[in-house]
Tab-separated table of C-alpha atoms in Angstrom:
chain	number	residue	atom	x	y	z
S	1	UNK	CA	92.328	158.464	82.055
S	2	UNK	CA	90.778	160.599	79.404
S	3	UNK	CA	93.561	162.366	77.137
S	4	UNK	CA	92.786	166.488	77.528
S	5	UNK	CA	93.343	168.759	74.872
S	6	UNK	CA	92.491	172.110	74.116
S	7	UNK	CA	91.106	173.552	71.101
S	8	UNK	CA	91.762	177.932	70.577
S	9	UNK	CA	89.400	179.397	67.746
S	10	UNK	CA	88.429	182.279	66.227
S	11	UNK	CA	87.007	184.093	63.279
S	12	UNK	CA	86.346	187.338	62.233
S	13	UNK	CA	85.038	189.547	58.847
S	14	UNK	CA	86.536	192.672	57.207
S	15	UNK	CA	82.990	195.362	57.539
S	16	UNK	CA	80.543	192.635	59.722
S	17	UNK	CA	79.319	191.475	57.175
S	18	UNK	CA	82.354	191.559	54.791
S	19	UNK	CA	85.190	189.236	53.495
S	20	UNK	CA	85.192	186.368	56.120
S	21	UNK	CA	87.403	183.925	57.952
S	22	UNK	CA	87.967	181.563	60.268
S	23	UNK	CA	91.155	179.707	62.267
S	24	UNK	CA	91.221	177.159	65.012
S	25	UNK	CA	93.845	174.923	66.355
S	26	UNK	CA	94.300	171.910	68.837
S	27	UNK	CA	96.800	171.588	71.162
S	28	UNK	CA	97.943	169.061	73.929
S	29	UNK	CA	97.006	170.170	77.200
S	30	UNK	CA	100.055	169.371	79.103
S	31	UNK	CA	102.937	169.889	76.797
S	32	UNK	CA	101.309	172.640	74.538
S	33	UNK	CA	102.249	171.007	71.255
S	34	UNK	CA	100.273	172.053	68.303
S	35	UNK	CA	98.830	169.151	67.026
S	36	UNK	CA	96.689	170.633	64.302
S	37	UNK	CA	95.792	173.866	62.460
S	38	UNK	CA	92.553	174.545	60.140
S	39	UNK	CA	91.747	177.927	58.661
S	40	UNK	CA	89.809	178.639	56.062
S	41	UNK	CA	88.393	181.927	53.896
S	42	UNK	CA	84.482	181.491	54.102
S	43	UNK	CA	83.337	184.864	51.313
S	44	UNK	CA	81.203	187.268	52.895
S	45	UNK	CA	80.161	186.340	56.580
S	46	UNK	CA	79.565	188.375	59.736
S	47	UNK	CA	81.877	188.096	62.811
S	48	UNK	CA	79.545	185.997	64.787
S	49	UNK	CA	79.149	183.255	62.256
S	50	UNK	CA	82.751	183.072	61.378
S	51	UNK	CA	83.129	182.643	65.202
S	52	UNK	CA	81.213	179.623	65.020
S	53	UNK	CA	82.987	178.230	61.793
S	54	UNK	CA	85.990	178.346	63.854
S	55	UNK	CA	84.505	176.994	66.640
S	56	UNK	CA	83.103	173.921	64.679
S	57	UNK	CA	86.611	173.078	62.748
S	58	UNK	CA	88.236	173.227	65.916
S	59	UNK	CA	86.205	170.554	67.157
S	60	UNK	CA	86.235	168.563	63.911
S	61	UNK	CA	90.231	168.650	64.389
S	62	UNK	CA	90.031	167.661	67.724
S	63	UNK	CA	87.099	165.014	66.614
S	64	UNK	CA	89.935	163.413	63.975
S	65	UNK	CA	92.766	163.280	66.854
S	66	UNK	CA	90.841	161.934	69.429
S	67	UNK	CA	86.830	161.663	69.828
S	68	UNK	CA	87.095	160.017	72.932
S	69	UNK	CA	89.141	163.485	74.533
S	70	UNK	CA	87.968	165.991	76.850
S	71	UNK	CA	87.996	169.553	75.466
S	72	UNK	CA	88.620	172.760	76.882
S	73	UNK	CA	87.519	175.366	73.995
S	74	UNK	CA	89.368	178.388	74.225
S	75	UNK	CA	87.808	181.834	72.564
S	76	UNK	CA	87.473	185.928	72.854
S	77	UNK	CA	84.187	185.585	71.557
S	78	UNK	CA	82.056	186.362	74.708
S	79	UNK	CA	78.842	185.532	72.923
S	80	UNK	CA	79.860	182.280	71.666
S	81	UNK	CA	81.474	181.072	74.590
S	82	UNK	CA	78.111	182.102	76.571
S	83	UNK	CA	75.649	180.632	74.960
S	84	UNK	CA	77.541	177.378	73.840
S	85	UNK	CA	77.860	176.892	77.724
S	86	UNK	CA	74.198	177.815	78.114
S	87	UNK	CA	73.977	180.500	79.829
S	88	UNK	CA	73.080	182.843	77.020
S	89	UNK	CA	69.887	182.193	75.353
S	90	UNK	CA	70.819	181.962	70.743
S	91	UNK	CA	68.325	184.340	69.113
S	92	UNK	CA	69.629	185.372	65.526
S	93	UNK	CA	68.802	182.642	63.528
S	94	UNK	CA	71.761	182.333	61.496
S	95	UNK	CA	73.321	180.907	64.258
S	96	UNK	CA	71.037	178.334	65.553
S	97	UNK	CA	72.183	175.556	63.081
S	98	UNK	CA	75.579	176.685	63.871
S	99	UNK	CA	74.756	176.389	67.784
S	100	UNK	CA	73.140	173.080	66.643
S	101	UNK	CA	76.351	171.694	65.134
S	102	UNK	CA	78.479	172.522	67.235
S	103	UNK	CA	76.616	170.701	69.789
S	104	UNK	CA	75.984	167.612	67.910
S	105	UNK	CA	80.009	167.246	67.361
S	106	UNK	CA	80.671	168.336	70.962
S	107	UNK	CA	78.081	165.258	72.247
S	108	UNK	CA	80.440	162.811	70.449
S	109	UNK	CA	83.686	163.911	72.252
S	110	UNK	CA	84.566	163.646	75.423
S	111	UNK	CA	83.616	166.762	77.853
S	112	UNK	CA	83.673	169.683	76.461
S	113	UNK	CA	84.397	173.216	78.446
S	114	UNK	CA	83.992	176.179	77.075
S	115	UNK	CA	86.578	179.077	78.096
S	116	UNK	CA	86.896	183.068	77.277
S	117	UNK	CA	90.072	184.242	77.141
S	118	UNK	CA	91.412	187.984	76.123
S	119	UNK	CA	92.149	188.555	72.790
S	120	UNK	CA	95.899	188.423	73.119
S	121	UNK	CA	95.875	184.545	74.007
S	122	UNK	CA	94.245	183.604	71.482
S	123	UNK	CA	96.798	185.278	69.245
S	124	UNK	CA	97.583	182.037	67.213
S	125	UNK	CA	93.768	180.964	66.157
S	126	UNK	CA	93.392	184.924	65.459
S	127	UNK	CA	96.865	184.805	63.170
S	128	UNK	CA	94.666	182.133	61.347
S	129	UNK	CA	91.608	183.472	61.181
S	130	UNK	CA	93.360	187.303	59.685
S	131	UNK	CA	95.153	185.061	57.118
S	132	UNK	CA	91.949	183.508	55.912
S	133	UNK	CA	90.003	186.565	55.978
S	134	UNK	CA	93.145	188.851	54.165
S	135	UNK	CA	92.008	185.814	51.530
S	136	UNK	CA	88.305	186.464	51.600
S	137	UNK	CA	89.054	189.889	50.683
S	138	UNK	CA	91.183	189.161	47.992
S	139	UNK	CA	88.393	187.164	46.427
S	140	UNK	CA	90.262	183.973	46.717
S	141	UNK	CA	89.109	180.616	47.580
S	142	UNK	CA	91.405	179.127	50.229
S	143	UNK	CA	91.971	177.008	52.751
S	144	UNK	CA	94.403	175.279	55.050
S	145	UNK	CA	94.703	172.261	57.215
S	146	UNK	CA	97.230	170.356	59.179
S	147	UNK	CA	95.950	167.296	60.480
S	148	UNK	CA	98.111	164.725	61.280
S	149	UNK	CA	97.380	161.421	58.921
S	150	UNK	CA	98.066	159.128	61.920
S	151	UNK	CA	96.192	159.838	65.181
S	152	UNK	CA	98.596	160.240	67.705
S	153	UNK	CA	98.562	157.884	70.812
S	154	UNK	CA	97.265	159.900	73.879
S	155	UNK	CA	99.894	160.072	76.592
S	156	UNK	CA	100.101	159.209	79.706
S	157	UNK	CA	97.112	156.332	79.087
S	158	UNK	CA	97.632	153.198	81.002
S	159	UNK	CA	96.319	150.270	79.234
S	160	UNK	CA	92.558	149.928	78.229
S	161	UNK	CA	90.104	152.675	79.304
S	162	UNK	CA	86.535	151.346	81.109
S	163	UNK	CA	83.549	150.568	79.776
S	164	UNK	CA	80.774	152.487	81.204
S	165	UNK	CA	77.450	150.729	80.556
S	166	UNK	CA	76.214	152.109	77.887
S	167	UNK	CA	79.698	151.294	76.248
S	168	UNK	CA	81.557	154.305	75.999
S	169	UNK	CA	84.968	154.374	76.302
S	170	UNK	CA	84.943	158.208	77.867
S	171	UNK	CA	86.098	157.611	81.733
S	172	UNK	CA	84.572	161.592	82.147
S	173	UNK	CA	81.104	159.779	82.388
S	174	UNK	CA	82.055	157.909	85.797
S	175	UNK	CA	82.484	161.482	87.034
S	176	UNK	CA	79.402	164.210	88.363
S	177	UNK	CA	81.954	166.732	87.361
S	178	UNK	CA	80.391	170.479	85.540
S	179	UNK	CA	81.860	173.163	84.145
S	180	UNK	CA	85.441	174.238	83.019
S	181	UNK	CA	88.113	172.952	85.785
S	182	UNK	CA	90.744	175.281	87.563
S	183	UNK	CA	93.777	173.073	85.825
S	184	UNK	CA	97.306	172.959	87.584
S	185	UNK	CA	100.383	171.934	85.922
S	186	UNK	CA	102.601	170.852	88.912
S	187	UNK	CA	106.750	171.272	88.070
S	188	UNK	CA	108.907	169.832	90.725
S	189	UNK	CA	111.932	172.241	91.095
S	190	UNK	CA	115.344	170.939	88.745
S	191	UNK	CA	118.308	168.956	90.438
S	192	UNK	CA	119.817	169.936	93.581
S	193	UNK	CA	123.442	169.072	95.267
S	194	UNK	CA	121.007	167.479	97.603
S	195	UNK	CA	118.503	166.176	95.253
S	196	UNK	CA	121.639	164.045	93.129
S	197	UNK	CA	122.374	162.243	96.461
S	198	UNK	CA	119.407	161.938	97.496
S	199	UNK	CA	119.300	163.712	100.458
S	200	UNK	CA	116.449	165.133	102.830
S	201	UNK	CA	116.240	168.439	101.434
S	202	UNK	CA	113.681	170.656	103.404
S	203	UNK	CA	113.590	174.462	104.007
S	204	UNK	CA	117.639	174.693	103.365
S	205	UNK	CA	117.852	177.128	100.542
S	206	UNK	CA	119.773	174.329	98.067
S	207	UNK	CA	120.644	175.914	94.456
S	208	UNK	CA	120.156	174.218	90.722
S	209	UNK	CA	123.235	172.542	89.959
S	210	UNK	CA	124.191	173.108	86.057
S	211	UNK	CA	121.903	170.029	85.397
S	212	UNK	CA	119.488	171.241	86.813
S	213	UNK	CA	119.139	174.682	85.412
S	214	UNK	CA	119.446	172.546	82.290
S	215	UNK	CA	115.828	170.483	83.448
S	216	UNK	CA	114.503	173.504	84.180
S	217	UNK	CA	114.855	175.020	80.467
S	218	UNK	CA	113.864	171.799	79.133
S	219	UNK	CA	110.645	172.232	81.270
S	220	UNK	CA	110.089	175.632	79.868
S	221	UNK	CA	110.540	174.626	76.156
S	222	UNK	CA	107.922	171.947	77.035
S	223	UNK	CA	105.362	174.536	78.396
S	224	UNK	CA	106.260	177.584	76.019
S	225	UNK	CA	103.543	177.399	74.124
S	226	UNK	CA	100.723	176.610	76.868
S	227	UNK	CA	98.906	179.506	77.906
S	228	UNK	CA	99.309	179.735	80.989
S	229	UNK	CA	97.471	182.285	83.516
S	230	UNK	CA	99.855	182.391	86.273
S	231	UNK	CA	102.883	180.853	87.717
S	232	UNK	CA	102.745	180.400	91.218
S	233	UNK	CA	106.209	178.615	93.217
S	234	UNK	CA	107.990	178.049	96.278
S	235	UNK	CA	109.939	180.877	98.034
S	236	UNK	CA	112.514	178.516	97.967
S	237	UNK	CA	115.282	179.726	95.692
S	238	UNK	CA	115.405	176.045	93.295
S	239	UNK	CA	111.615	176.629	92.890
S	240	UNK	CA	112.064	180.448	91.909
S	241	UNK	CA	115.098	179.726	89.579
S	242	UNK	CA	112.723	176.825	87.719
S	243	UNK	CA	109.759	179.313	87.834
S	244	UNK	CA	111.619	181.874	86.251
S	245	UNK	CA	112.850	179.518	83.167
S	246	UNK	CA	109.062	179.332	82.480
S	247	UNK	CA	108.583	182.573	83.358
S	248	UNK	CA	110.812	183.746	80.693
S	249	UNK	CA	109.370	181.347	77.547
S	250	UNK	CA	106.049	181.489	78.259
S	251	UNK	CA	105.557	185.291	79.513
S	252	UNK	CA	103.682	184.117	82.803
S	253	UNK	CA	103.774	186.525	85.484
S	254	UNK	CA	105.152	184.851	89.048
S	255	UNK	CA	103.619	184.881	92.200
S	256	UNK	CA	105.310	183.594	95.111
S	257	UNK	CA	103.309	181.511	97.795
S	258	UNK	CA	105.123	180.314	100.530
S	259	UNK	CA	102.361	177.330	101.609
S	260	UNK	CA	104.063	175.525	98.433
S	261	UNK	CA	107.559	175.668	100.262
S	262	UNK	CA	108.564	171.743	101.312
S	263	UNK	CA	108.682	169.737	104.428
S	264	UNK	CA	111.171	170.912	107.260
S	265	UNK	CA	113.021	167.940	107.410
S	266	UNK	CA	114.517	169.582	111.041
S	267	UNK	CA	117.842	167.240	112.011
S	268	UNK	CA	117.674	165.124	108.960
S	269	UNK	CA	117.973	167.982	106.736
S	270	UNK	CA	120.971	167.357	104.495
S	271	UNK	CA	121.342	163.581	105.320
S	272	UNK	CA	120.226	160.520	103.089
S	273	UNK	CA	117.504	158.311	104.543
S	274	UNK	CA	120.224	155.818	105.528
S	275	UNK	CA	121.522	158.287	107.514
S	276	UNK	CA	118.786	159.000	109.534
S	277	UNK	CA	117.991	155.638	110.041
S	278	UNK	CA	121.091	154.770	111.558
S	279	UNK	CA	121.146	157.890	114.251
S	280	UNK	CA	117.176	158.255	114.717
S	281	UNK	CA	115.872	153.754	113.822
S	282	UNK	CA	112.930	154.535	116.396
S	283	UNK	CA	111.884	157.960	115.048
S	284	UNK	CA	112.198	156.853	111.824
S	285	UNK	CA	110.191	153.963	111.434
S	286	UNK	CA	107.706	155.943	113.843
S	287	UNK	CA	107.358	158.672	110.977
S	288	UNK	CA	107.052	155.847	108.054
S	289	UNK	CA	104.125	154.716	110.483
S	290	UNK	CA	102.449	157.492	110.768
S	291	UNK	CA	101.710	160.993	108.115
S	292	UNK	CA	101.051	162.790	111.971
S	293	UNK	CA	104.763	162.467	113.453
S	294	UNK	CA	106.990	164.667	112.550
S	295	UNK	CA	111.094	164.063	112.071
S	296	UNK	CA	113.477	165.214	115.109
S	297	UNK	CA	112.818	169.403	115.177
S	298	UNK	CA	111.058	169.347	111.919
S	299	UNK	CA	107.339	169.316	110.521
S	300	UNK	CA	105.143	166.360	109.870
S	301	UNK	CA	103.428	166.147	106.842
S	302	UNK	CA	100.086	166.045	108.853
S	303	UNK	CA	101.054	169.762	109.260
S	304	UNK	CA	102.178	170.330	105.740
S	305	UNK	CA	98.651	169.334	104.196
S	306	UNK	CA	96.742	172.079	106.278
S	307	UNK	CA	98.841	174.855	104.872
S	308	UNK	CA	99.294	173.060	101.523
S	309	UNK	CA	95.027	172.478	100.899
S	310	UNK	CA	95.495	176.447	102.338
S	311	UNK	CA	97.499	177.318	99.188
S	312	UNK	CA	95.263	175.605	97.265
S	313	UNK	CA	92.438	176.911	98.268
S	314	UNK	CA	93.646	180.233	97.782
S	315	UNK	CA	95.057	179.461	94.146
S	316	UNK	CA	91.254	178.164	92.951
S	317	UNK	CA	89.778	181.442	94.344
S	318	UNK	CA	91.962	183.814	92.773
S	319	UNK	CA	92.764	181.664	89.638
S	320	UNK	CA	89.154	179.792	88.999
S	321	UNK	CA	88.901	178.310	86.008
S	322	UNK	CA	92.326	179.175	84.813
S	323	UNK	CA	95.794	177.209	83.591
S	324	UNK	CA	97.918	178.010	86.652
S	325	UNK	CA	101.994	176.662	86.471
S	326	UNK	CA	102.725	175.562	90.580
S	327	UNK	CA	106.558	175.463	91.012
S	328	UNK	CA	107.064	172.960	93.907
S	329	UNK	CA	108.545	169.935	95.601
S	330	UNK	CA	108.088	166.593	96.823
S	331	UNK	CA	105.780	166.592	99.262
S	332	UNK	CA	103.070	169.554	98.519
S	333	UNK	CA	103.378	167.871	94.984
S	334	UNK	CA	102.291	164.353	96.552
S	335	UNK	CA	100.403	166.578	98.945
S	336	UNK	CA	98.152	167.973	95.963
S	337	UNK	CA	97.822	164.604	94.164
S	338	UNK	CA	96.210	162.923	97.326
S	339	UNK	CA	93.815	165.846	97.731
S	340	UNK	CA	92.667	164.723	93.710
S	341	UNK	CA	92.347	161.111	94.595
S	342	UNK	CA	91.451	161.342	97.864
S	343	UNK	CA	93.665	159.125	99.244
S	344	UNK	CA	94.709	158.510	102.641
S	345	UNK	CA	98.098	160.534	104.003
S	346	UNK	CA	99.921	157.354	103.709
S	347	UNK	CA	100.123	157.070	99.976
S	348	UNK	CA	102.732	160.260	99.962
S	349	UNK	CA	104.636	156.756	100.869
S	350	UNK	CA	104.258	154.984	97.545
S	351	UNK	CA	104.717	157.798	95.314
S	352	UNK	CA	107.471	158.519	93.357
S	353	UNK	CA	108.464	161.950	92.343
S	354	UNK	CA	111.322	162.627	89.868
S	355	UNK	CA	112.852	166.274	89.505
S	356	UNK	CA	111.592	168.457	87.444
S	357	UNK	CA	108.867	165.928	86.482
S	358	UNK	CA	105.194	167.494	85.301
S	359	UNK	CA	102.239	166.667	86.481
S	360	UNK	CA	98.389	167.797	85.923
S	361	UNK	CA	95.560	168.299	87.922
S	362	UNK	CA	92.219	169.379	87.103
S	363	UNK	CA	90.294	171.111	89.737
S	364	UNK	CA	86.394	171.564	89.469
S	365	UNK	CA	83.663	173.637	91.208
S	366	UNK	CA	81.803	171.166	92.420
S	367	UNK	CA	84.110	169.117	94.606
S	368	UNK	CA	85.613	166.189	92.146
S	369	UNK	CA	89.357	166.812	90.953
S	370	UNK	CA	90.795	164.495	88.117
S	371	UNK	CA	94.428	163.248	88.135
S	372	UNK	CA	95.442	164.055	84.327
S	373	UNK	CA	98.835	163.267	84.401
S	374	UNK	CA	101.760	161.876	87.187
S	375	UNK	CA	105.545	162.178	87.081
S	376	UNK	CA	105.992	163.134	83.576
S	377	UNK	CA	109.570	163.247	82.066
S	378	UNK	CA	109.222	162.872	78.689
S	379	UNK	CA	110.923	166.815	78.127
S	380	UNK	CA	113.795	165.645	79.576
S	381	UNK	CA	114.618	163.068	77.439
């Protein structure tokens, strides 16, 4: 699997033309970590080419961490974003070269997506690009970069990448997928009394324990600095107490959909599969059998995927092409990571799900979804 990361620029001058700047930074797409900054005062400039300046040290950066990552390219620059996509035809000529190498860079990445965003989240790249251009003005020549010296090691890769046939180590090119992707960082709700024991825990209303209040402000510190569009959870009150942790770094406004809400377990609610086994052996090796049979009173998880993929379907229309935060459990979690792989109902089965664990999902418009990242715990180490 192809690392992701996600480069913000900008750039700007002080009159169009005037005393001009640039800043652009990389981050990782899961965690948010800034992994490098480059800014840089370029003399006298207008805004558009100080756009691209940005645009094409942000990808350098990127280039130096990782050349074989996909890229998201985050900017307020409408025109840029446009016609680097394609869809807007380049007809100053100062920025044709620009245009050209940006693209040349872009072809020796991974897949590149270009985003616009509002100006106010792309605050950090525009910090940058004010600092260079307060330089400009000044007269002075100056620039900065943080680069790490030692590339770090993508996460959550798995051994060796494969080798498509022309030799490219870029797993993006086994895919038909086009475009930017609706991405969704999946956070399973923080430790329950139930959760500790492990215990069916369904539609009960089960609260954090102090451990798990203390996940779910690790998960937050992990995600405060990913821009996130929305955060969307469980009515369930351990979903809405984790949401709200994020909520709270990260500024993300909440939304509450209740197709994200778990399994009802019915009579096995609050008993450990042992437990069940020994009052219900038939019923339960009946539901282990088969994704379609539900437990005694309860919902089977044949049910829970039509108003899960409902959800979902809902979040990609009114988030497309955004980073949305999903505040769930076990189930529409596994639910949602079938739906990626399209995998049969029966590998809920074999997958493992720890609390508060992250996961990421990248969701396209024309039908393929990639699996970025699975049970991720590294934030609460």
């Amino acid at each position: 699997m192809a690392r992701k990361v996600i480069v913000e620029a900008d750039g700007g001058s002080r009159g169009n033309p005037g005393p001009a700047g640039y800043g652009a930074l990389v981050r990782d797409a899961l965690t948010g970590e800034v992994l490098a900054e480059v800014a840089e005062a370029i003399g006298h400039a207008t805004n558009n080419v100080a756009e691209y300046r940005g645009l094409i040290a942000g990808l350098r950066a990127a280039a130096e961490l990782d050349p074989s990552a996909d890229i998201e390219v985050r900017m307020d620059s409408k025109l840029v974003v446009e016609q680097m996509s394609g869809r807007w035809k380049i007809k100053h000529p100062d920025m044709v070269p620009l245009a050209d190498e940006a693209r040349t860079l872009a072809s020796s990445l991974g897949a590149v997506a270009y985003t616009w965003v509002p100006r106010d989240r792309n605050a950090h790249a525009d910090r940058l690009a004010n600092q260079a251009m307060d330089a400009a003005a000044r007269g002075e020549k100056w620039r900065r970069e943080e680069i790490p010296e030692h590339k770090p090691e993508p996460p959550f890769r798995t051994g060796e990448e494969p080798q498509d046939p022309q030799g490219s180590a870029h797993s993006q090119a086994w895919s038909t997928a086009k475009g930017a992707p609706t991405t969704t960082l999946l956070l399973r709700h923080g430790e329950t009394p139930l959760s500790a024991e492990r215990r069916f825990a369904g539609i009960g209303d089960f609260p954090l324990t102090d451990n798990g209040r203390a996940q779910a402000r690790a998960a937050a510190r992990a995600l405060k600095s990913r821009a996130l569009d929305a955060v969307i959870t469980s009515p369930l009150s351990r979903c809405r107490d984790t949401a709200a942790e994020v909520a709270a770094a990260t500024g993300a406004e909440v939304h509450v959909e209740d197709g994200f809400r778990e399994t009802d377990f019915g009579e096995w609610e609050g008993l450990t599969f042992a437990e069940a086994r020994r009052r219900w052996p038939a019923e339960v090796t009946a539901w282990l059998a088969d994704p379609s049979v539900p437990p005694p009173g309860g919902e089977s998880f044949t049910s829970v995927e039509r108003r899960v993929r409902m959800a979902l379907d809902t979040l990609k229309q009114r988030h497309r092409r955004q980073t949305v935060l999903v505040v769930s459990h076990v189930t529409p979690i596994k639910l949602l990571v079938r739906e990626a792989l399209g995998a049969p109902l029966s590998s809920l089965y074999r997958m493992n799900l720890d609390v508060a664990s992250l996961s990421l999902i990248d969701w396209y418009d024309d039908g393929p979804a990639s699996l970025r990242s699975f049970n991720d715990t590294h934030h609460l180490l």
